[in-house]
Tab-separated table of C-alpha atoms and ligand atoms in Angstrom:
chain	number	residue	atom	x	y	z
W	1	UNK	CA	-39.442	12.869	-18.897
W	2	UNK	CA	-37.600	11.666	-15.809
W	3	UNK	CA	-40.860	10.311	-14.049
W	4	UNK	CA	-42.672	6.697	-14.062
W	5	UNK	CA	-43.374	6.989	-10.339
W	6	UNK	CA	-44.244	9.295	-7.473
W	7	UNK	CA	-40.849	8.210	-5.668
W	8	UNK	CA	-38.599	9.226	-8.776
W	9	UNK	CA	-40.300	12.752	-7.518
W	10	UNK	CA	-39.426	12.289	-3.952
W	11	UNK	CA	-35.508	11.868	-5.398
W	12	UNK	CA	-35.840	14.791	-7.628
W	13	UNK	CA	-32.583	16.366	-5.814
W	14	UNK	CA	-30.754	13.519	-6.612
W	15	UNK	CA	-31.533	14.122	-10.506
W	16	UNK	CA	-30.474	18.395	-10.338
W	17	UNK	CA	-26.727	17.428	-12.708
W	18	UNK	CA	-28.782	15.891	-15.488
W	19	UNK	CA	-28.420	17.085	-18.946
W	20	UNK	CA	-32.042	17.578	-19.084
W	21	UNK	CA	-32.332	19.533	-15.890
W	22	UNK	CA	-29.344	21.947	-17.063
W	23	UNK	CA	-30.774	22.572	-20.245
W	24	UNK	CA	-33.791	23.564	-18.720
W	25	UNK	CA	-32.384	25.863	-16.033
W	26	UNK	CA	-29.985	27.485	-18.705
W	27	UNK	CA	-32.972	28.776	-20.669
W	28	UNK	CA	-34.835	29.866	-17.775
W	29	UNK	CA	-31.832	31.771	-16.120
W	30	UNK	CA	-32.451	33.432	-20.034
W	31	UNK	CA	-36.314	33.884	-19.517
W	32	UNK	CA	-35.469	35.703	-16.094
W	33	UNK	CA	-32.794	38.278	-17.449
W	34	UNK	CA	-35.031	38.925	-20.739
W	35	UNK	CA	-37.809	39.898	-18.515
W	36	UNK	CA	-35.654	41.941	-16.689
W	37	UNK	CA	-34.489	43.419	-20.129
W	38	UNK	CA	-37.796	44.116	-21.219
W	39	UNK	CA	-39.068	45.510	-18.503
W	40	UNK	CA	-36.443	47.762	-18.431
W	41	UNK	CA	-36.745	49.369	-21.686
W	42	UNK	CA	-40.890	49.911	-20.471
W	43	UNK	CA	-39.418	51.900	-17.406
W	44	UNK	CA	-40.217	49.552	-14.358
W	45	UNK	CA	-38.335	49.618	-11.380
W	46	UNK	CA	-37.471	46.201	-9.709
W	47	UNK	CA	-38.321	46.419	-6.133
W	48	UNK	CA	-37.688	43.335	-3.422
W	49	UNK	CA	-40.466	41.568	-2.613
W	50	UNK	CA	-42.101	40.883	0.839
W	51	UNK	CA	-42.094	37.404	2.153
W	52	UNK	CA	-44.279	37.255	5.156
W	53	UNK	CA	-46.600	39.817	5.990
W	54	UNK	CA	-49.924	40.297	8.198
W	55	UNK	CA	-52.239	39.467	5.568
W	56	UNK	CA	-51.482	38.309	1.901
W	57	UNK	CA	-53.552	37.225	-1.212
W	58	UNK	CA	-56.839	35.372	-0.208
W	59	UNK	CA	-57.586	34.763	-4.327
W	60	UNK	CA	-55.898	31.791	-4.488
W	61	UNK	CA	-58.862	29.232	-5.297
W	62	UNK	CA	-58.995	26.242	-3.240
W	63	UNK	CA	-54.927	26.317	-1.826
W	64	UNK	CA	-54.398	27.215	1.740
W	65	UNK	CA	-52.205	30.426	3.182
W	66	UNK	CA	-49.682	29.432	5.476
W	67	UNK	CA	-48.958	30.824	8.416
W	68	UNK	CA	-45.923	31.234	11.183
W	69	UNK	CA	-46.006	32.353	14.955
W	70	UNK	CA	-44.100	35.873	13.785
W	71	UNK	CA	-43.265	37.357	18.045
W	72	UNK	CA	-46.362	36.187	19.228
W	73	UNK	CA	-48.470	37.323	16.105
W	74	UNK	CA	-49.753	35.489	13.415
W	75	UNK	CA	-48.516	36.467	9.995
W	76	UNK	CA	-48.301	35.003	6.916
W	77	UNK	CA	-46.098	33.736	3.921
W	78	UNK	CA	-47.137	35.706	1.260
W	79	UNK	CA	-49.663	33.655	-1.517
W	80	UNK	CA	-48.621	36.511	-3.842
W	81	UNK	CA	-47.366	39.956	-3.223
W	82	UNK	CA	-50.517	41.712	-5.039
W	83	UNK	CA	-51.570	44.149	-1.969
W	84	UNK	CA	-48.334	45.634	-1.374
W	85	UNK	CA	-47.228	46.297	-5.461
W	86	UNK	CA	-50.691	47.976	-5.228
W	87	UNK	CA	-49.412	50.304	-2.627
W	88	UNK	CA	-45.821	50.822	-4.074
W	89	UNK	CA	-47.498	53.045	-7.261
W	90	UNK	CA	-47.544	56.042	-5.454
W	91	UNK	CA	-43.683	55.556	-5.182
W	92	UNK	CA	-43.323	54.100	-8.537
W	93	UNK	CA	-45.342	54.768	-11.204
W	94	UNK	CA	-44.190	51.272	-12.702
W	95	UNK	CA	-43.143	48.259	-10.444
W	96	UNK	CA	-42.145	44.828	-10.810
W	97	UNK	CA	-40.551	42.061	-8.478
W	98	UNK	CA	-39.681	38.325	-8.826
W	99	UNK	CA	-41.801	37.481	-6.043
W	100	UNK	CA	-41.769	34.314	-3.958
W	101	UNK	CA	-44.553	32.907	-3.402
W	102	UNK	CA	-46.479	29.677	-1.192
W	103	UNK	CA	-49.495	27.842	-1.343
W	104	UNK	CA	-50.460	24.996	0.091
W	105	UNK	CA	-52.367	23.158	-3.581
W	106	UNK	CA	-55.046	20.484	-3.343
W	107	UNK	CA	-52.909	16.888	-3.000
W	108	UNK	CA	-55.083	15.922	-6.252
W	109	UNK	CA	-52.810	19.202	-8.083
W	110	UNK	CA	-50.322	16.616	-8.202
W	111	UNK	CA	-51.962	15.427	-11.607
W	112	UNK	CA	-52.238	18.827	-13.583
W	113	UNK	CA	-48.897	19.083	-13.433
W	114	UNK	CA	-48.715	22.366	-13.669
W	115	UNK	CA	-49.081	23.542	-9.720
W	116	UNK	CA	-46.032	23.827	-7.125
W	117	UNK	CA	-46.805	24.768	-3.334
W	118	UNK	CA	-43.897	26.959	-3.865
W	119	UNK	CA	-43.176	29.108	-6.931
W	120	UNK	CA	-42.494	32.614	-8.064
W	121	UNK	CA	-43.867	35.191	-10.433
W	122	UNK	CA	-43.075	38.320	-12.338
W	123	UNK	CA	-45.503	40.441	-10.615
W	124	UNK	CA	-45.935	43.881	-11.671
W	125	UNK	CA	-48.074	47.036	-11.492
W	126	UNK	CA	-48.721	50.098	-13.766
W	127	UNK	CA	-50.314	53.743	-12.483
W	128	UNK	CA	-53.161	54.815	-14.227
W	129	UNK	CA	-53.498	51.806	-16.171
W	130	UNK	CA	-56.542	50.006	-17.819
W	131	UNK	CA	-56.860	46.447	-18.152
W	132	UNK	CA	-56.186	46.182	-21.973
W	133	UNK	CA	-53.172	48.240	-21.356
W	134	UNK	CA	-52.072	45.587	-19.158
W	135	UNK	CA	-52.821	43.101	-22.165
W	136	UNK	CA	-51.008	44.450	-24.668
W	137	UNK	CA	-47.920	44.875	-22.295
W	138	UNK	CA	-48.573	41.206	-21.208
W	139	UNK	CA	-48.702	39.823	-24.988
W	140	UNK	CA	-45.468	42.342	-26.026
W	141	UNK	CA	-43.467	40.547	-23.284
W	142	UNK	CA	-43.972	36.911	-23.624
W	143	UNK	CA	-43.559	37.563	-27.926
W	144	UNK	CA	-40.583	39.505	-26.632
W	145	UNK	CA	-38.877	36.850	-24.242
W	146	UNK	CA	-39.762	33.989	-26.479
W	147	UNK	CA	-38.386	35.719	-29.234
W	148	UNK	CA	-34.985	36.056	-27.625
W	149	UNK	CA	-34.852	32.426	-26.365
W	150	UNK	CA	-35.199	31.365	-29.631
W	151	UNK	CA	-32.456	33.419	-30.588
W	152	UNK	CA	-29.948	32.141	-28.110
W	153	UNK	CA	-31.569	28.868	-27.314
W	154	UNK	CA	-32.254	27.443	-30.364
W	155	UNK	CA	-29.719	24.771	-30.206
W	156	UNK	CA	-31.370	23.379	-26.634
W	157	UNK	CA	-34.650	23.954	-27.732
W	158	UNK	CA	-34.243	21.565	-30.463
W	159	UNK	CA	-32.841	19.207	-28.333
W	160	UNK	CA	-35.908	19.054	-26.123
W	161	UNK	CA	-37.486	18.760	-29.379
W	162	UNK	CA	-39.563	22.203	-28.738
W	163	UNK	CA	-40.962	23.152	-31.720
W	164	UNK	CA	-41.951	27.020	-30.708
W	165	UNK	CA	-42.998	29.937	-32.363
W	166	UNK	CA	-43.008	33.198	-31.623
W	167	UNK	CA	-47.411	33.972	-31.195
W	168	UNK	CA	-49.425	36.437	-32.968
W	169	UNK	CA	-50.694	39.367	-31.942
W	170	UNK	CA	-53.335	40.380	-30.807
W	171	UNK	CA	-54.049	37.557	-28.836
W	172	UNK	CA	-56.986	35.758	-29.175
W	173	UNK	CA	-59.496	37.660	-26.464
W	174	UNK	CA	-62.825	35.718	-24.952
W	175	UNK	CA	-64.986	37.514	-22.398
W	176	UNK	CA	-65.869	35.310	-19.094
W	177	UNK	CA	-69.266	34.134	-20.209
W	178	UNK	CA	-68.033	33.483	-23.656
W	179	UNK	CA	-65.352	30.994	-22.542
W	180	UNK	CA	-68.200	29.261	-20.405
W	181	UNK	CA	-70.720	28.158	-23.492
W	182	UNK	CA	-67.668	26.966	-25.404
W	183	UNK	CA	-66.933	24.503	-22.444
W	184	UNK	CA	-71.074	23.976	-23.037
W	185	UNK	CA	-70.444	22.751	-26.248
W	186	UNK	CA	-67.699	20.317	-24.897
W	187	UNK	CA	-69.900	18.717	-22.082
W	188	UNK	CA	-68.522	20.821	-19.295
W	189	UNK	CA	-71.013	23.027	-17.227
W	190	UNK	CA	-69.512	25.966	-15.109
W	191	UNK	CA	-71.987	27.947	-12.704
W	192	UNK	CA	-71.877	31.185	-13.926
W	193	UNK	CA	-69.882	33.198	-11.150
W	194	UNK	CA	-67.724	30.348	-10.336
W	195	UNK	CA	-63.870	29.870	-11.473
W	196	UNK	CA	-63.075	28.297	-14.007
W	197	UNK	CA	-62.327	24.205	-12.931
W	198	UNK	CA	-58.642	23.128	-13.857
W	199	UNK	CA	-59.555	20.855	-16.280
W	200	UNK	CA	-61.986	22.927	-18.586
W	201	UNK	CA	-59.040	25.544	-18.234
W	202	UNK	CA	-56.319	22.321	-19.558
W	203	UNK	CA	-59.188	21.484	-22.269
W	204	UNK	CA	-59.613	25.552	-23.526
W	205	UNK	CA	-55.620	25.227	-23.374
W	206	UNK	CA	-56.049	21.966	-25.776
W	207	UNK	CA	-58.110	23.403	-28.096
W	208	UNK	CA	-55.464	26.403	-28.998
W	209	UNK	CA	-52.453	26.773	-31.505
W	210	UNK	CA	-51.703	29.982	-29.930
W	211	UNK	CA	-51.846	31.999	-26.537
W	212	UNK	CA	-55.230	33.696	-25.719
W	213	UNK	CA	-56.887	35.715	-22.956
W	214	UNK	CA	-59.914	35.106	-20.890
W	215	UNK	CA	-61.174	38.381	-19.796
W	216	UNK	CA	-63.765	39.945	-17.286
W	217	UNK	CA	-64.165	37.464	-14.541
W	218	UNK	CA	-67.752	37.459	-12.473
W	219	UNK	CA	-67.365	39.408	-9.477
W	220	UNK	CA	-67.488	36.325	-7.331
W	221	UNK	CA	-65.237	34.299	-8.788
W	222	UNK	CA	-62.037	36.363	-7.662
W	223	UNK	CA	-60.591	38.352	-4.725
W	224	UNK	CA	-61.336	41.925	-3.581
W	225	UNK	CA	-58.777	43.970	-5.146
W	226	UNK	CA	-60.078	43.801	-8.829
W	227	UNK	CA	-62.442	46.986	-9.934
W	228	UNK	CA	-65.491	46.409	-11.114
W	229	UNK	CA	-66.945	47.728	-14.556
W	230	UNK	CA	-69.234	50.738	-14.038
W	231	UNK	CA	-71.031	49.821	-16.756
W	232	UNK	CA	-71.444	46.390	-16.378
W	233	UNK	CA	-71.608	45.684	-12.763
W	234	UNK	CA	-71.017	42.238	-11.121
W	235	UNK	CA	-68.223	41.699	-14.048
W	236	UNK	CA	-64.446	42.729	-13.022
W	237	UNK	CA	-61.850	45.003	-15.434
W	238	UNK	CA	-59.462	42.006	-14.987
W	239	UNK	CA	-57.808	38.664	-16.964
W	240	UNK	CA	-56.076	35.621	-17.305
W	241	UNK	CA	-53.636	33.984	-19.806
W	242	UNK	CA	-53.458	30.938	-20.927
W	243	UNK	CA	-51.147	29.519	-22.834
W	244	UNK	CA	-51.914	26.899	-25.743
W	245	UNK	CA	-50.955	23.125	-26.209
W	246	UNK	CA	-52.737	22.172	-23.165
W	247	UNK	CA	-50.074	24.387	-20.544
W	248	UNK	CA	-52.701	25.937	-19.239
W	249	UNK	CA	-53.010	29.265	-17.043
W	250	UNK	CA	-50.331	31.846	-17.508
W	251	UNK	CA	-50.799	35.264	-15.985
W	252	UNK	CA	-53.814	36.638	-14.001
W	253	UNK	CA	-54.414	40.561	-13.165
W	254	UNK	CA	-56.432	43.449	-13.831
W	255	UNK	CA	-57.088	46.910	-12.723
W	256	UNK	CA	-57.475	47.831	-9.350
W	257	UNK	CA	-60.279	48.756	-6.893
W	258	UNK	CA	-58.217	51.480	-4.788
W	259	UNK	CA	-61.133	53.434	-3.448
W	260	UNK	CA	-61.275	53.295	0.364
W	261	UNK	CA	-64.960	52.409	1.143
W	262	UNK	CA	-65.405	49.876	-1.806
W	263	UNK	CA	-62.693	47.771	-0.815
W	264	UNK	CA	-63.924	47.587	2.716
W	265	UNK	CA	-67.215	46.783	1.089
W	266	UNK	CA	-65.720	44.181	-1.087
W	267	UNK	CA	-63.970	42.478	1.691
W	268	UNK	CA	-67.368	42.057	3.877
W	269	UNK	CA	-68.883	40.662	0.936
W	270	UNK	CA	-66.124	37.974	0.516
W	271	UNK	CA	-65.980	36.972	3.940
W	272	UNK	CA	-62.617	38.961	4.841
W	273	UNK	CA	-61.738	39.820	8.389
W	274	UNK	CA	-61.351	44.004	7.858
W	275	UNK	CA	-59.502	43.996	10.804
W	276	UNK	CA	-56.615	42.154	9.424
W	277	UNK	CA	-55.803	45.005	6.466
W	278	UNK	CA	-55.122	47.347	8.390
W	279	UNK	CA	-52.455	48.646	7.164
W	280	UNK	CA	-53.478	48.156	3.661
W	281	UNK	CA	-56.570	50.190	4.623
W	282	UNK	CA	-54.923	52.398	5.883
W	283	UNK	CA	-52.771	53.470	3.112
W	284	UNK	CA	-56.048	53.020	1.077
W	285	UNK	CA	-57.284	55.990	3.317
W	286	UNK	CA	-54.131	58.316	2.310
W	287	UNK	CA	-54.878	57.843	-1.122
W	288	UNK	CA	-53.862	55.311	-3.795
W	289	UNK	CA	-53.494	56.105	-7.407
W	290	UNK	CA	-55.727	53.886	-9.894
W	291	UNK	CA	-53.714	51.317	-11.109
W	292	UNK	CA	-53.388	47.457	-12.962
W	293	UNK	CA	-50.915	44.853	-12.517
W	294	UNK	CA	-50.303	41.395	-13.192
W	295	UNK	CA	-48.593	38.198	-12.164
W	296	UNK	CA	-46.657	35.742	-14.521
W	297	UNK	CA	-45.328	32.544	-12.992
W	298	UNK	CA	-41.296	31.814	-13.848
W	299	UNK	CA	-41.990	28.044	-13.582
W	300	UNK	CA	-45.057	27.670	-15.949
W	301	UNK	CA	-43.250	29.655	-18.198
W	302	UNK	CA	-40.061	27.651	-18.242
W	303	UNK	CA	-42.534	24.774	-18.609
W	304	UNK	CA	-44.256	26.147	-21.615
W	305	UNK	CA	-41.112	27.595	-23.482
W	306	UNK	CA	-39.539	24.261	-22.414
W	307	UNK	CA	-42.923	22.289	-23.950
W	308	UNK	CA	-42.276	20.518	-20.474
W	309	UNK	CA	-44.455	17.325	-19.085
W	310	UNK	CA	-44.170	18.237	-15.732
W	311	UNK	CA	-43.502	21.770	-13.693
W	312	UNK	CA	-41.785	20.056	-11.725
W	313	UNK	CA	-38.389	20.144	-13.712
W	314	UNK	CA	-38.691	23.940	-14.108
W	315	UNK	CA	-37.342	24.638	-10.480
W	316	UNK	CA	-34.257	23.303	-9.237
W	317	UNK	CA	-35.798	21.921	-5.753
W	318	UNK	CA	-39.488	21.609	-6.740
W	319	UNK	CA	-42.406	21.496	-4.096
W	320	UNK	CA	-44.883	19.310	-4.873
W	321	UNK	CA	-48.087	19.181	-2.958
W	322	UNK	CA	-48.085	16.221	-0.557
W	323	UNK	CA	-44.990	15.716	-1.189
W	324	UNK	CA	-41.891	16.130	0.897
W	325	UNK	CA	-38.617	17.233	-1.103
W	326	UNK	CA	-35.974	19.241	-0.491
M	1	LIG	N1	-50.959	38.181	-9.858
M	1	LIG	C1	-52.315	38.564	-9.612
M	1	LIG	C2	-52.518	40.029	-9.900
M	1	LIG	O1	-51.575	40.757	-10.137
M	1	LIG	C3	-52.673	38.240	-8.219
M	1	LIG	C4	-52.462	36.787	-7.913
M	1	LIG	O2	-51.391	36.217	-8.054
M	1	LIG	N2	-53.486	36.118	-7.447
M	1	LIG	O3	-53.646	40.460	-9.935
């Protein structure tokens, strides 16, 4: 909207008391309280999230962790805050936190226009939960939050000429290997085990009226901390949203592998340094209650409820990759 050029990004601050930008930024101060709302009513405390830490997410495809000099020690800025809302179940039996998170994207992000280097998500966690529980809470929030900004926001919505409708459910639901002959059939071949690439994920997104899930990722395509199916092994109990219109990924989770010697197991296989978790480990050790969780980014929602070009005017003081801002 506000873009022809790369520098018009680099002045982005200088934009912040635009109609445009307030409009935005009004509905998403809405998003962020009706998620509160809901979550609420489903009895889930709100607990602060960590911001650096020993050891943080390693699933983060191809972005980079970033690190500080923390006394002496290395530690890092948290990628996403999934290890410790994994450990706060045995406190909680339902968590969530607005969670801060940074990763340093691919420069060539720049054009999806959906990434930040810094962002936040919803990210929450459920005890004794399976994976379609987790999908049915993930599909009753968004209809319930976009619901509500309709209700209040109608009047800006139609000014950024968002036509939106509250989705269906269920949700359209595609296993893995599903997902990867209908890319076939478009001319776009995914290894089996791999993730899917951003732009098959922008042309499933394309292709849909409506939300819909992409369900049991191959064991190698995603980090440690997802359980595998007993009954189907080398394929995870886990998910992603996307949303339609060509928005593209929404929320990723799944259930949990909390079991002690499978994690370490699942670490050596993905190249992890064991040494480095050991304080997740350890609690691991005490004993961890089964659980499944998942993240929702603030940003990519705005964008979506928004129908916004760019991410970037979802945030007041965006991060772009390669690109120094504010
Ligand atoms: N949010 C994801 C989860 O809950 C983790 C992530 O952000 N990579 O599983």
């Amino acid at each position: 909207m506000l873009y022809d050029s790369i520098d018009m990004l680099r002045k982005r601050h200088l934009l912040i008391n635009k109609p445009e930008i307030i409009r935005i930024l009004k509905i998403q101060d809405e998003i962020v309280s009706q998620i509160r709302v809901f979550l609420k009513k489903e009895g889930f405390v709100e607990i602060l999230a960590p911001i650096i830490g020993p050891v943080t997410d390693p699933g983060i495809r191809d972005a980079k962790q970033v690190s500080i000099n923390y006394y002496g020690t290395e530690f890092k800025v948290m990628s996403s805050m999934i290890l410790y809302k994994q450990m706060m179940i045995n406190v909680f039996p339902k968590v969530f936190a607005l969670s801060p998170n940074v990763r340093l994207e691919p420069t060539e992000t720049i054009k999806t226009r959906r990434h930040l280097t810094e962002f936040r998500q919803i990210d929450l966690e459920v005890v004794n939960a399976t994976y379609k529980d987790l999908i049915d809470l993930g599909e009753r929030m968004l209809c319930y939050v976009i619901r509500k900004i309709k209700q209040k926001h109608g009047k800006e919505l139609r000014e950024e000429r968002r036509q939106l409708e509250v989705p269906r459910r269920p949700f359209k639901r595609y296993e893995y290997r599903e997902v990867l002959e209908i890319l076939k059939n478009f001319g776009v071949n995914v290894e089996y085990g791999s993730e899917i690439p951003w732009d098959g994920e922008e042309l499933l997104s394309k292709i849909h009226r409506e939300p819909f899930w992409i369900m049991e990722f191959p064991v190698t395509a995603r980090g440690f901390y997802y359980l595998e199916h007993e009954e189907k092994p080398g394929i995870l109990r886990d998910f992603d949203l996307l949303y339609p219109e060509g928005f593209g990924e929404a929320i990723s989770g799944g259930e949990r592998e909390y079991r002690y010697e499978r994690v370490v197991n699942r670490m050596v296989k993905s190249g992890e340094n064991v040494a480095d978790y050991g304080w997740y480990l350890e609690m691991l050790k005490n004993g961890i209650l089964p659980s499944a969780g998942f993240g929702i980014g603030v940003e990519r929602l705005t964008r979506f409820i928004c129908g916004l070009e760019n991410i970037w005017d979802a945030v007041p003081f965006p991060k772009v990759a390669g690109i120094y801002s504010p």
